[in-house]
Coordinates of C-alpha atoms and ligand atoms in Angstrom, one line a residue:
X3 CA 110.4 87.8 118.8
X4 CA 113.4 89.9 118.0
X5 CA 112.5 92.5 115.4
X6 CA 114.9 92.3 112.5
X7 CA 115.3 95.4 110.4
X8 CA 117.0 95.9 107.1
X9 CA 117.4 98.4 104.3
X10 CA 116.8 98.2 100.6
X11 CA 120.0 97.8 98.5
X12 CA 118.4 97.2 95.1
X13 CA 115.0 97.3 93.4
X14 CA 114.3 95.2 90.4
X15 CA 110.6 95.3 89.3
X16 CA 108.6 93.6 92.0
X17 CA 111.7 92.3 93.8
X18 CA 113.8 94.2 96.3
X19 CA 117.1 93.1 97.7
X20 CA 117.5 93.9 101.4
X21 CA 120.5 93.9 103.7
X22 CA 119.5 93.0 107.2
X23 CA 120.8 92.7 110.7
X24 CA 119.6 89.6 112.7
X25 CA 117.7 86.6 111.6
X26 CA 115.4 86.2 108.7
X27 CA 113.7 83.1 107.4
X28 CA 112.3 81.9 104.1
X29 CA 108.7 82.9 103.3
X30 CA 108.8 85.4 106.2
X31 CA 106.8 88.5 105.7
X32 CA 108.6 91.8 105.6
X33 CA 107.3 95.3 105.1
X34 CA 109.1 97.8 102.9
X35 CA 108.5 101.3 104.2
X36 CA 107.9 104.0 101.6
X37 CA 106.8 107.4 102.8
X38 CA 103.9 106.5 105.2
X39 CA 103.1 103.2 103.5
X40 CA 104.2 99.7 104.5
X41 CA 104.3 97.3 101.5
X42 CA 103.8 93.7 102.3
X43 CA 106.5 91.4 100.9
X44 CA 107.7 87.9 101.2
X45 CA 111.3 86.6 101.6
X46 CA 112.1 84.4 98.6
X47 CA 115.8 84.0 98.9
X48 CA 118.5 84.6 101.6
X49 CA 122.2 84.9 100.9
X50 CA 124.3 85.8 103.9
X51 CA 122.9 89.0 105.2
X52 CA 121.1 90.0 102.0
X53 CA 117.6 88.7 101.2
X54 CA 115.4 89.0 98.2
X55 CA 111.7 89.9 98.8
X56 CA 108.9 89.7 96.4
X57 CA 106.6 92.7 97.0
X58 CA 102.9 92.2 96.7
X59 CA 102.3 95.7 95.6
X60 CA 103.4 98.1 93.0
X61 CA 107.0 99.0 93.8
X62 CA 107.0 102.5 92.4
X63 CA 108.8 105.0 94.6
X64 CA 111.0 102.4 96.5
X65 CA 114.6 103.6 96.7
X66 CA 117.8 102.3 98.0
X67 CA 118.1 102.9 101.7
X68 CA 114.4 102.5 102.4
X69 CA 113.7 100.7 105.7
X70 CA 112.4 97.2 105.8
X71 CA 110.8 95.5 108.9
X72 CA 110.7 91.8 109.1
X73 CA 107.7 90.4 111.0
X74 CA 109.0 87.1 112.1
X75 CA 105.8 85.5 110.8
X76 CA 105.4 83.3 107.7
X77 CA 102.9 84.4 105.0
X78 CA 99.7 83.2 106.6
X79 CA 96.0 83.3 106.5
X80 CA 93.5 83.8 109.3
X81 CA 91.2 80.8 109.8
X82 CA 87.9 81.1 111.6
X83 CA 84.1 81.5 111.2
X84 CA 83.1 84.2 108.6
X85 CA 85.2 83.1 105.7
X86 CA 82.3 81.8 103.6
X87 CA 80.8 84.4 101.3
X88 CA 83.9 86.5 101.3
X89 CA 85.7 88.0 98.4
X90 CA 89.4 88.3 99.1
X91 CA 92.5 89.3 97.3
X92 CA 95.5 87.0 97.4
X93 CA 96.6 88.4 100.7
X94 CA 93.2 87.8 102.3
X95 CA 92.1 91.4 102.3
X96 CA 88.4 91.6 101.9
X97 CA 88.0 93.4 98.6
X98 CA 84.5 95.0 99.1
X99 CA 85.7 96.6 102.4
X100 CA 89.0 97.6 100.8
X101 CA 87.1 99.3 98.0
X102 CA 85.0 101.1 100.6
X103 CA 88.0 102.3 102.5
X104 CA 90.4 103.1 99.7
X105 CA 87.9 104.1 97.0
X106 CA 87.6 102.8 93.5
X107 CA 91.3 102.6 92.8
X108 CA 92.8 100.3 95.4
X109 CA 95.5 102.0 97.3
X110 CA 98.6 100.1 98.1
X111 CA 99.8 99.4 101.6
X112 CA 96.2 99.1 103.0
X113 CA 95.6 95.8 104.7
X114 CA 92.4 94.9 106.5
X115 CA 91.4 92.2 108.9
X116 CA 90.1 89.2 107.0
X117 CA 87.5 88.4 109.5
X118 CA 85.2 90.7 111.4
X119 CA 86.1 90.9 115.1
X120 CA 82.7 92.5 115.9
X121 CA 80.4 89.8 114.6
X122 CA 78.9 87.5 117.2
X123 CA 78.8 83.8 116.7
X124 CA 76.5 81.3 118.5
X125 CA 79.0 78.9 120.1
X126 CA 78.0 75.5 121.3
X127 CA 80.8 73.7 123.3
X128 CA 81.5 70.1 122.4
X129 CA 84.6 69.4 124.5
X130 CA 84.5 69.2 128.3
X131 CA 86.9 70.3 131.0
X132 CA 89.4 67.5 131.5
X133 CA 89.2 66.2 127.9
X134 CA 92.5 65.4 126.3
X135 CA 92.8 67.0 122.8
X136 CA 95.2 67.4 119.9
X137 CA 95.5 70.0 117.2
X138 CA 92.4 70.2 114.9
X139 CA 90.2 68.4 117.5
X140 CA 86.8 70.0 117.9
X141 CA 86.2 72.3 120.9
X142 CA 82.7 73.4 119.8
X143 CA 80.7 74.6 116.8
X144 CA 79.1 77.7 115.5
X145 CA 76.6 77.8 112.7
X146 CA 78.0 79.4 109.5
X147 CA 75.7 79.5 106.5
X148 CA 74.1 76.1 106.3
X149 CA 77.1 74.3 108.0
X150 CA 78.3 73.8 111.5
X151 CA 81.7 75.4 111.6
X152 CA 84.0 73.5 113.9
X153 CA 86.0 75.6 116.3
X154 CA 89.1 73.5 116.5
X155 CA 92.3 73.4 118.5
X156 CA 94.7 75.6 116.4
X157 CA 96.7 73.5 114.0
X158 CA 100.0 74.8 115.2
X159 CA 99.5 73.5 118.8
X160 CA 101.5 70.3 118.5
X161 CA 101.3 67.8 121.4
X162 CA 98.5 66.8 123.7
X163 CA 96.5 69.3 125.8
X164 CA 93.9 69.1 128.5
X165 CA 90.9 71.3 128.4
X166 CA 91.2 73.6 131.5
X167 CA 88.2 75.7 130.8
X168 CA 85.6 76.1 128.0
X169 CA 82.9 78.7 127.5
X170 CA 79.3 77.8 127.9
X171 CA 76.9 78.1 125.0
X172 CA 76.4 81.7 124.0
X173 CA 77.4 84.5 121.7
X174 CA 81.1 85.3 121.2
X175 CA 83.4 87.2 118.9
X176 CA 86.3 85.6 117.2
X177 CA 88.9 87.2 119.4
X178 CA 87.2 86.2 122.6
X179 CA 88.9 83.4 124.5
X180 CA 86.7 80.4 124.0
X181 CA 88.7 77.8 125.9
X182 CA 91.9 77.3 127.8
X183 CA 94.2 74.4 127.2
X184 CA 96.9 73.1 129.5
X185 CA 99.9 71.7 127.9
X186 CA 102.1 68.8 129.3
X187 CA 104.2 71.2 131.4
X188 CA 101.1 72.8 132.9
X189 CA 101.2 76.0 130.9
X190 CA 97.8 77.5 130.1
X191 CA 97.1 78.5 126.5
X192 CA 94.1 80.6 125.7
X193 CA 92.3 79.7 122.5
X194 CA 90.2 81.9 120.4
X195 CA 87.8 81.1 117.6
X196 CA 90.3 82.1 114.9
X197 CA 94.0 81.4 114.4
X198 CA 96.6 81.7 111.6
X199 CA 98.3 79.1 109.5
X200 CA 101.2 79.6 106.9
X201 CA 99.8 79.2 103.4
X202 CA 102.8 77.4 102.0
X203 CA 102.6 74.6 104.5
X204 CA 99.9 71.9 103.8
X205 CA 97.5 71.4 106.7
X206 CA 98.3 67.9 107.9
X207 CA 96.0 67.2 110.8
X208 CA 94.4 63.9 109.8
X209 CA 94.5 60.3 110.6
X210 CA 95.1 59.0 107.1
X211 CA 94.8 59.7 103.5
X212 CA 92.3 57.7 101.5
X213 CA 92.2 56.8 97.9
X214 CA 89.9 59.2 95.9
X215 CA 87.4 56.9 94.3
X216 CA 83.8 58.3 94.6
X217 CA 82.9 60.5 91.7
X218 CA 82.4 64.2 92.3
X219 CA 79.4 64.8 90.1
X220 CA 79.6 68.0 88.1
X221 CA 76.4 67.5 86.1
X222 CA 78.4 68.0 82.9
X223 CA 77.7 64.8 80.9
X224 CA 81.0 64.7 79.2
X225 CA 82.8 64.9 82.5
X226 CA 80.7 62.6 84.7
X227 CA 80.2 59.9 82.1
X228 CA 83.5 60.0 80.1
X229 CA 86.2 61.9 82.0
X230 CA 85.1 61.8 85.6
X231 CA 86.6 63.6 88.5
X232 CA 86.9 62.0 92.0
X233 CA 86.2 63.6 95.3
X234 CA 89.6 64.5 96.7
X235 CA 91.1 64.1 93.2
X236 CA 92.7 66.6 90.8
X237 CA 92.0 67.6 87.2
X238 CA 93.0 70.2 84.8
X239 CA 91.4 72.1 81.9
X240 CA 93.9 73.3 79.4
X241 CA 92.5 75.3 76.5
X242 CA 93.4 78.1 74.1
X243 CA 92.1 81.6 74.7
X244 CA 88.3 81.8 74.6
X245 CA 87.8 78.1 74.4
X246 CA 85.5 78.1 77.4
X247 CA 87.7 77.4 80.5
X248 CA 86.2 80.0 82.6
X249 CA 82.6 79.2 81.6
X250 CA 83.2 75.5 82.4
X251 CA 84.6 76.4 85.8
X252 CA 81.6 78.6 86.5
X253 CA 79.2 75.9 85.7
X254 CA 81.1 73.5 87.9
X255 CA 81.2 76.0 90.8
X256 CA 77.4 76.1 90.7
X257 CA 76.5 72.5 90.2
X258 CA 79.3 70.3 91.5
X259 CA 78.2 68.0 94.3
X260 CA 80.4 69.5 97.1
X261 CA 79.7 71.5 100.2
X262 CA 82.0 74.4 99.6
X263 CA 83.5 76.0 96.5
X264 CA 86.6 78.2 96.5
X265 CA 87.3 80.1 93.4
X266 CA 90.8 81.4 92.8
X267 CA 90.6 83.8 90.0
X268 CA 94.3 84.3 89.3
X269 CA 95.4 86.9 86.8
X270 CA 92.2 86.8 84.9
X271 CA 90.8 89.9 83.2
X272 CA 89.3 92.3 85.6
X273 CA 86.0 92.5 83.6
X274 CA 85.5 88.8 83.9
X275 CA 86.1 88.9 87.6
X276 CA 83.6 91.7 88.1
X277 CA 81.1 89.7 86.2
X278 CA 81.6 86.7 88.5
X279 CA 81.3 88.9 91.6
X280 CA 78.0 90.4 90.4
X281 CA 76.5 87.2 89.3
X282 CA 77.3 84.9 92.2
X283 CA 75.3 86.5 95.0
X284 CA 72.3 86.4 92.8
X285 CA 72.5 82.7 92.0
X286 CA 70.5 80.4 94.1
X287 CA 71.9 77.1 95.4
X288 CA 69.3 74.6 94.8
X289 CA 70.4 72.4 97.7
X290 CA 69.8 75.0 100.3
X291 CA 67.5 77.5 98.5
X292 CA 69.9 80.2 99.6
X293 CA 72.4 82.4 97.8
X294 CA 75.3 80.4 96.2
X295 CA 77.7 82.9 97.7
X296 CA 76.9 81.5 101.2
X297 CA 79.0 78.4 100.4
X298 CA 81.6 80.1 98.2
X299 CA 84.8 82.0 98.8
X300 CA 86.3 84.0 96.0
X301 CA 90.0 84.8 95.9
X302 CA 90.7 87.2 93.2
X303 CA 93.8 88.6 91.6
X304 CA 93.2 90.3 88.3
X305 CA 95.7 90.7 85.6
X306 CA 96.1 94.4 86.7
X307 CA 97.4 93.5 90.2
X308 CA 101.1 92.8 90.8
X309 CA 102.2 89.3 89.8
X310 CA 103.5 88.3 93.2
X311 CA 100.0 88.4 94.5
X312 CA 98.9 85.8 92.1
X313 CA 101.2 83.3 93.7
X314 CA 99.8 84.2 97.1
X315 CA 96.2 83.8 95.9
X316 CA 96.7 80.2 94.9
X317 CA 98.2 79.3 98.3
X318 CA 95.6 81.3 100.2
X319 CA 92.8 79.5 98.4
X320 CA 94.2 76.0 99.0
X321 CA 94.8 76.7 102.7
X322 CA 91.2 77.9 103.1
X323 CA 90.1 74.7 101.3
X324 CA 92.1 72.5 103.7
X325 CA 90.6 74.4 106.7
X326 CA 87.1 73.5 105.7
X327 CA 88.2 69.9 104.9
X328 CA 89.1 69.7 108.6
X329 CA 85.4 70.1 109.4
X330 CA 84.5 66.9 107.5
X331 CA 83.3 68.8 104.4
X332 CA 83.9 68.3 100.7
X333 CA 85.6 71.3 99.2
X334 CA 86.2 72.1 95.6
X335 CA 89.0 74.5 94.7
X336 CA 88.9 75.9 91.2
X337 CA 92.0 77.8 90.0
X338 CA 91.7 79.9 86.9
X339 CA 94.3 80.2 85.4
X340 CA 97.4 78.4 86.7
X341 CA 99.3 79.6 83.7
X342 CA 99.2 83.1 85.0
X343 CA 100.6 81.9 88.3
X344 CA 103.4 80.1 86.4
X345 CA 104.1 83.3 84.5
X346 CA 104.5 85.1 87.9
X347 CA 106.9 82.4 88.9
X348 CA 108.9 82.8 85.7
X349 CA 109.1 86.5 86.2
X350 CA 110.4 86.2 89.8
X351 CA 112.8 83.5 88.8
X352 CA 114.2 85.8 86.0
X353 CA 114.7 88.6 88.5
X354 CA 116.5 86.2 90.8
X355 CA 118.7 85.3 87.8
X356 CA 118.2 81.6 88.3
X357 CA 119.2 79.2 85.6
X358 CA 116.1 79.0 83.4
X359 CA 114.5 75.7 82.4
X360 CA 112.2 75.2 79.3
X361 CA 110.7 78.3 77.9
X362 CA 112.4 80.3 80.7
X363 CA 110.2 78.8 83.4
X364 CA 112.2 78.0 86.5
X365 CA 113.6 74.4 86.9
X366 CA 111.4 73.9 89.9
X367 CA 108.2 74.6 87.9
X368 CA 107.2 71.0 87.9
X369 CA 107.8 70.3 91.6
X370 CA 105.9 73.5 92.5
X371 CA 102.9 72.6 90.4
X372 CA 103.0 69.0 91.8
X373 CA 103.1 70.2 95.4
X374 CA 100.2 72.4 94.8
X375 CA 98.0 69.6 93.4
X376 CA 99.2 67.3 96.1
X377 CA 97.3 69.4 98.6
X378 CA 94.1 67.8 97.2
X379 CA 93.0 64.6 98.8
X380 CA 90.4 62.8 100.8
X381 CA 91.3 62.2 104.4
X382 CA 89.9 60.5 107.5
X383 CA 90.0 62.9 110.4
X384 CA 90.8 61.9 114.0
X385 CA 87.1 61.7 114.9
X386 CA 86.5 59.4 111.9
X387 CA 84.7 61.9 109.7
X388 CA 85.9 62.2 106.1
X389 CA 86.8 65.5 104.4
X390 CA 88.1 66.2 101.0
X391 CA 89.7 68.8 98.8
X392 CA 89.3 68.5 95.0
X393 CA 91.4 70.7 92.9
X394 CA 90.6 71.7 89.3
X395 CA 92.9 74.1 87.5
X396 CA 92.7 75.7 84.1
X397 CA 95.8 76.1 82.0
X398 CA 96.0 78.6 79.2
X399 CA 98.8 77.5 76.9
X400 CA 99.8 80.0 74.3
X401 CA 98.3 79.1 71.0
X402 CA 96.6 76.1 72.5
X403 CA 99.8 74.1 72.3
X404 CA 99.6 71.4 75.0
X405 CA 103.3 70.6 74.6
X406 CA 104.3 73.6 76.6
X407 CA 105.8 73.2 80.1
X408 CA 102.9 74.3 82.3
X409 CA 100.4 71.9 80.6
X410 CA 103.0 69.1 80.6
X411 CA 103.9 69.6 84.3
X412 CA 100.3 69.6 85.2
X413 CA 99.2 66.6 83.3
X414 CA 101.9 64.6 85.0
X415 CA 100.2 65.0 88.4
X416 CA 96.5 65.3 87.8
X417 CA 94.0 62.4 87.7
X418 CA 91.9 63.8 84.9
X419 CA 92.6 65.9 81.8
X420 CA 89.8 67.9 80.1
X421 CA 91.6 69.3 77.1
X422 CA 89.6 72.0 75.3
X423 CA 89.8 72.2 71.6
X424 CA 89.9 75.3 69.5
X425 CA 88.2 73.4 66.7
X426 CA 85.2 72.5 68.9
X427 CA 84.8 75.9 70.4
X428 CA 85.0 77.6 67.0
X429 CA 82.3 75.2 65.9
X430 CA 80.4 76.3 69.1
X431 CA 80.4 72.7 70.4
X432 CA 80.3 73.4 74.1
X433 CA 81.7 72.3 76.5
X434 CA 84.6 72.1 74.1
X435 CA 86.3 69.2 75.9
X436 CA 88.0 67.1 73.2
X437 CA 86.5 63.6 73.4
X438 CA 89.7 62.0 72.0
X439 CA 92.5 64.0 73.7
X440 CA 90.9 64.0 77.2
X441 CA 91.3 61.2 79.8
X442 CA 90.6 60.3 83.4
X443 CA 92.0 57.8 85.8
X444 CA 88.9 57.9 88.0
X445 CA 85.8 55.8 88.0
X446 CA 82.7 57.5 86.8
X447 CA 79.0 57.1 87.3
X448 CA 78.5 54.6 84.4
X449 CA 80.2 51.2 83.9
X450 CA 83.4 51.2 82.0
X451 CA 82.4 48.7 79.3
X452 CA 79.4 50.9 78.3
X453 CA 81.5 54.0 78.1
X454 CA 84.1 52.2 76.1
X455 CA 81.5 51.0 73.6
X456 CA 80.2 54.5 73.0
X457 CA 83.6 56.0 72.9
X458 CA 84.6 53.5 70.2
X459 CA 81.7 54.7 68.0
X460 CA 82.9 58.3 68.4
X461 CA 86.4 57.3 67.4
X462 CA 85.3 55.4 64.4
X463 CA 82.9 58.2 63.5
X464 CA 85.8 60.6 63.5
X465 CA 87.9 58.2 61.4
X466 CA 85.2 57.9 58.8
X467 CA 84.8 61.7 58.8
X468 CA 88.5 62.1 58.1
X469 CA 88.4 59.6 55.4
X470 CA 85.4 61.3 53.8
X471 CA 87.3 64.5 53.6
X472 CA 89.7 62.7 51.3
X473 CA 87.5 60.4 49.3
X474 CA 84.2 62.3 49.5
X475 CA 80.8 61.0 50.6
X476 CA 80.4 59.0 47.3
X477 CA 83.6 57.1 48.1
X478 CA 82.3 56.1 51.6
X479 CA 80.3 52.9 52.1
X480 CA 76.8 53.1 53.5
X481 CA 77.9 51.1 56.6
X482 CA 80.7 53.5 57.3
X483 CA 78.4 56.4 56.7
X484 CA 76.0 55.1 59.4
X485 CA 78.9 54.8 61.8
X486 CA 79.7 58.4 61.1
X487 CA 76.1 59.4 61.7
X488 CA 76.1 57.5 65.0
X489 CA 79.3 59.3 66.1
X490 CA 77.7 62.6 65.2
X491 CA 74.6 61.7 67.2
X492 CA 76.6 61.0 70.4
X493 CA 78.5 64.2 69.9
X494 CA 75.4 66.4 69.5
X495 CA 73.1 64.8 72.0
X496 CA 75.5 63.7 74.7
X497 CA 78.9 65.4 74.5
X498 CA 77.5 68.9 73.8
X499 CA 75.4 70.5 76.5
X500 CA 73.7 73.8 76.3
X501 CA 74.8 75.8 79.3
X502 CA 72.1 78.4 78.6
X503 CA 69.2 75.9 78.7
X504 CA 67.5 75.7 82.1
X505 CA 67.2 71.9 81.9
X506 CA 70.2 70.8 79.8
X507 CA 72.8 73.0 81.6
X508 CA 73.1 70.6 84.5
X509 CA 72.1 66.9 84.3
X510 CA 71.8 64.9 87.4
X511 CA 73.6 61.5 87.5
X512 CA 70.3 59.5 87.5
X513 CA 69.3 61.1 84.3
X514 CA 72.8 60.7 82.7
X515 CA 72.7 57.0 83.5
X516 CA 69.2 56.7 82.1
X517 CA 69.7 58.6 78.9
X518 CA 73.1 57.0 78.3
X519 CA 71.4 53.6 78.2
X520 CA 68.9 54.9 75.6
X521 CA 71.7 56.2 73.5
X522 CA 73.7 53.0 73.8
X523 CA 70.7 51.1 72.5
X524 CA 70.5 53.3 69.4
X525 CA 74.3 52.9 68.8
X526 CA 74.0 49.1 69.1
X527 CA 71.0 48.9 66.8
X528 CA 71.8 47.8 63.3
X529 CA 69.9 50.0 60.8
X530 CA 69.2 49.5 57.2
X531 CA 68.7 52.4 54.8
X532 CA 68.2 52.5 51.0
X533 CA 70.9 55.1 50.7
X534 CA 72.9 57.8 52.5
X535 CA 70.5 60.5 51.9
X536 CA 67.7 58.6 53.7
X537 CA 70.1 57.7 56.5
X538 CA 71.0 61.3 57.0
X539 CA 67.4 62.5 57.0
X540 CA 66.5 59.8 59.5
X541 CA 69.4 60.6 61.9
X542 CA 68.7 64.3 61.6
X543 CA 65.2 63.8 62.7
X544 CA 66.2 61.5 65.5
X545 CA 68.8 64.0 66.7
X546 CA 66.3 66.8 66.9
X547 CA 63.9 64.6 68.9
X548 CA 66.7 63.6 71.3
X549 CA 67.7 67.3 71.7
X550 CA 64.1 68.2 72.6
X551 CA 64.1 65.2 75.0
X552 CA 67.3 66.5 76.6
X553 CA 65.6 69.9 77.0
X554 CA 62.4 68.6 78.7
X555 CA 62.1 68.2 82.4
X556 CA 63.1 64.8 83.8
X557 CA 60.2 62.3 83.4
X558 CA 57.5 64.9 82.8
X559 CA 54.8 64.3 80.1
X560 CA 56.8 65.8 77.2
X561 CA 59.8 63.8 78.3
X562 CA 57.8 60.6 78.2
X563 CA 56.2 61.4 74.9
X564 CA 59.5 62.1 73.2
X565 CA 61.0 59.0 74.7
X566 CA 58.3 56.9 73.3
X567 CA 58.6 58.6 69.9
X568 CA 62.4 57.9 69.9
X569 CA 61.9 54.3 70.8
X570 CA 59.3 53.7 68.2
X571 CA 61.4 55.4 65.5
X572 CA 64.4 53.2 66.4
X573 CA 62.3 50.1 66.6
X574 CA 60.8 50.7 63.2
X575 CA 64.2 51.1 61.6
X576 CA 66.3 48.6 63.5
X577 CA 67.2 45.2 62.1
X578 CA 68.5 43.9 65.4
X579 CA 71.2 44.5 68.0
X580 CA 74.9 44.3 67.5
X581 CA 76.0 40.9 68.9
X582 CA 79.0 42.4 70.7
X583 CA 76.8 44.9 72.5
X584 CA 74.2 42.4 73.9
X585 CA 76.4 41.6 76.9
X586 CA 76.8 45.3 77.7
X587 CA 73.1 46.2 77.2
X588 CA 71.5 43.3 79.0
X589 CA 73.0 43.5 82.4
X590 CA 72.9 47.2 82.0
X591 CA 69.3 47.4 82.7
X592 CA 69.4 45.0 85.6
X593 CA 72.3 46.6 87.3
X594 CA 71.5 50.2 86.3
X595 CA 71.1 51.3 89.9
X596 CA 74.2 49.4 91.0
X597 CA 76.3 51.7 88.7
X598 CA 74.8 54.7 90.4
Ligands
ATP623 N1 79.5 75.9 77.8 C1 79.4 77.0 77.0 N2 78.2 77.2 76.4 C2 78.0 78.3 75.6 N3 78.9 79.2 75.3 C3 80.1 79.0 75.8 C4 80.4 77.9 76.7 N4 81.7 78.0 77.1 C5 82.2 79.1 76.5 N5 81.3 79.7 75.7 C6 81.5 80.9 74.9 O1 82.9 81.2 74.7 C7 83.3 82.4 75.3 C8 84.6 82.3 75.9 O2 84.6 81.4 77.0 P1 85.6 81.6 78.3 O3 85.7 83.0 78.7 O4 85.2 80.6 79.3 O5 87.0 81.2 77.6 P2 88.4 81.0 78.3 O6 88.9 79.8 77.9 O7 88.2 81.2 79.8 O8 89.2 82.3 77.7 P3 90.5 83.0 78.2 O9 91.6 82.1 77.8 O10 90.5 84.2 77.5 O11 90.4 83.1 79.7 C9 82.2 82.7 76.3 O12 82.0 84.1 76.5 C10 80.9 82.1 75.6 O13 80.4 83.0 74.6
MG624 MG1 89.1 82.5 81.2

């Protein structure tokens, strides 16, 4: 590679313009040299022999004439065993080690190896000498956490290779040559346990893309039952400040039914990030009984780090997700918040003096957001195993206005939309997902007709509530009032979920299916009350029992007692079942497990 050199001709915030001699390509990494520091940067525009670079560090002190070295390499991440459990910044610097080296205030220009080259990994070969392999095919495995990490043919080795040699089972470091591959011309290529891949290029080593259809259970009732997310699908959580986006993502990162979770904290407040970092290692993953951190990677760029690094963190996160997908694992990527990333894009676009689009966001905002979410998917690998990347991103629209460009661009591409409402979070109705504004295109854990029936009650309940605000309770008929009470019941015992209750915080699908049937039965029952006051008192009591029922351990004694009490209370008050619901309820019981 010919080293291209250049010198700074202008500095504009986090962007420098550089005149260079030689060849430079888009997204290539360059280093701006200031005193004895080398500041990592990325080429974002080339015009003749002048290029613009976004600098991933504070640009203080850079002056015209400063030397710039171009690396010839794209902005890339290192992939190999040892990624799980790490906390990285957007450039894949391990943050704890960086803090150790540079002290409390991170120094700029310090870059560390993402993976330890000293750690030994117990390698078991899988391929044999003479095997014919392609990129991403498995050479062998090493145990990492509770997974078998596949050591694969590097993704950038296009073509077919013959295994010329492969190491016996034993302990090796990531930089040891683990195998030698012979290409079609007979050239020998040594392969190590780690390799790099450019973050902005989707990993495309798979046989075919499949349709995301199986639900990715989150154990949040409102999501799994009403607005489900599919494995390999995409969803977004837009919500005003403080409406519970981050808390919802944290719950999901703990309980979602996936193998690996990658959290990209992008431009969040530093305090919040520190909390996550402290909390995570202490949480126990109930599936493995080990620390949750063992199956988690955190990529973290706080609001106090330069904006360009936010962009990098989103791409770094999705590339790591794709890497583990190649091992036949289900990966969930949670990005919080994509608005901060979009703001970074806007800032750079402004510096480049591009023609601005809506609200000064660049015209390519939509296509950039789309191509990020398009990296989600469920794929069949060459060996027939299935891997998936599911992406969930939060959006923080100013003032909670969902009409703004980032929310709009996002909802065009995602498969589910969990809109948080200020009204609900102010009323402390958590999770504050709005049951009317939200939607999902995916199939959930419960049959559609049942969900529709319950949802209709909710809608009619809200309508009656609105009407009551105008005409008062006296002006409302008893029948309408009962619909309102039923709507309130679904809201308080099913939509809302107490994330601080040991039992109610996360509800397994079997239990959701089971209690949803109980609730449907109540909704479909026709009740008679002498007046509204009696109706309200009765429903209040029922709601309290149902909340206690939700809070008791699945099918334990208390659970069964409360269930019997609820059923008896309903039976005593019911005059029969709504005719239109009979169809839904009857097969419901018979096919309950089929829905599962
Ligand atoms: N599921 C929940 N259960 C109980 N309380 C919650 C829940 N979700 C949010 N809260 C409360 O709301 C507060 C704000 O939540 P959170 O930090 O998640 O909001 P946010 O939407 O991420 O805000 P920002 O836009 O500022 O990032 C929390 O500190 C907590 O007190
Ligand atoms: Mg937040």
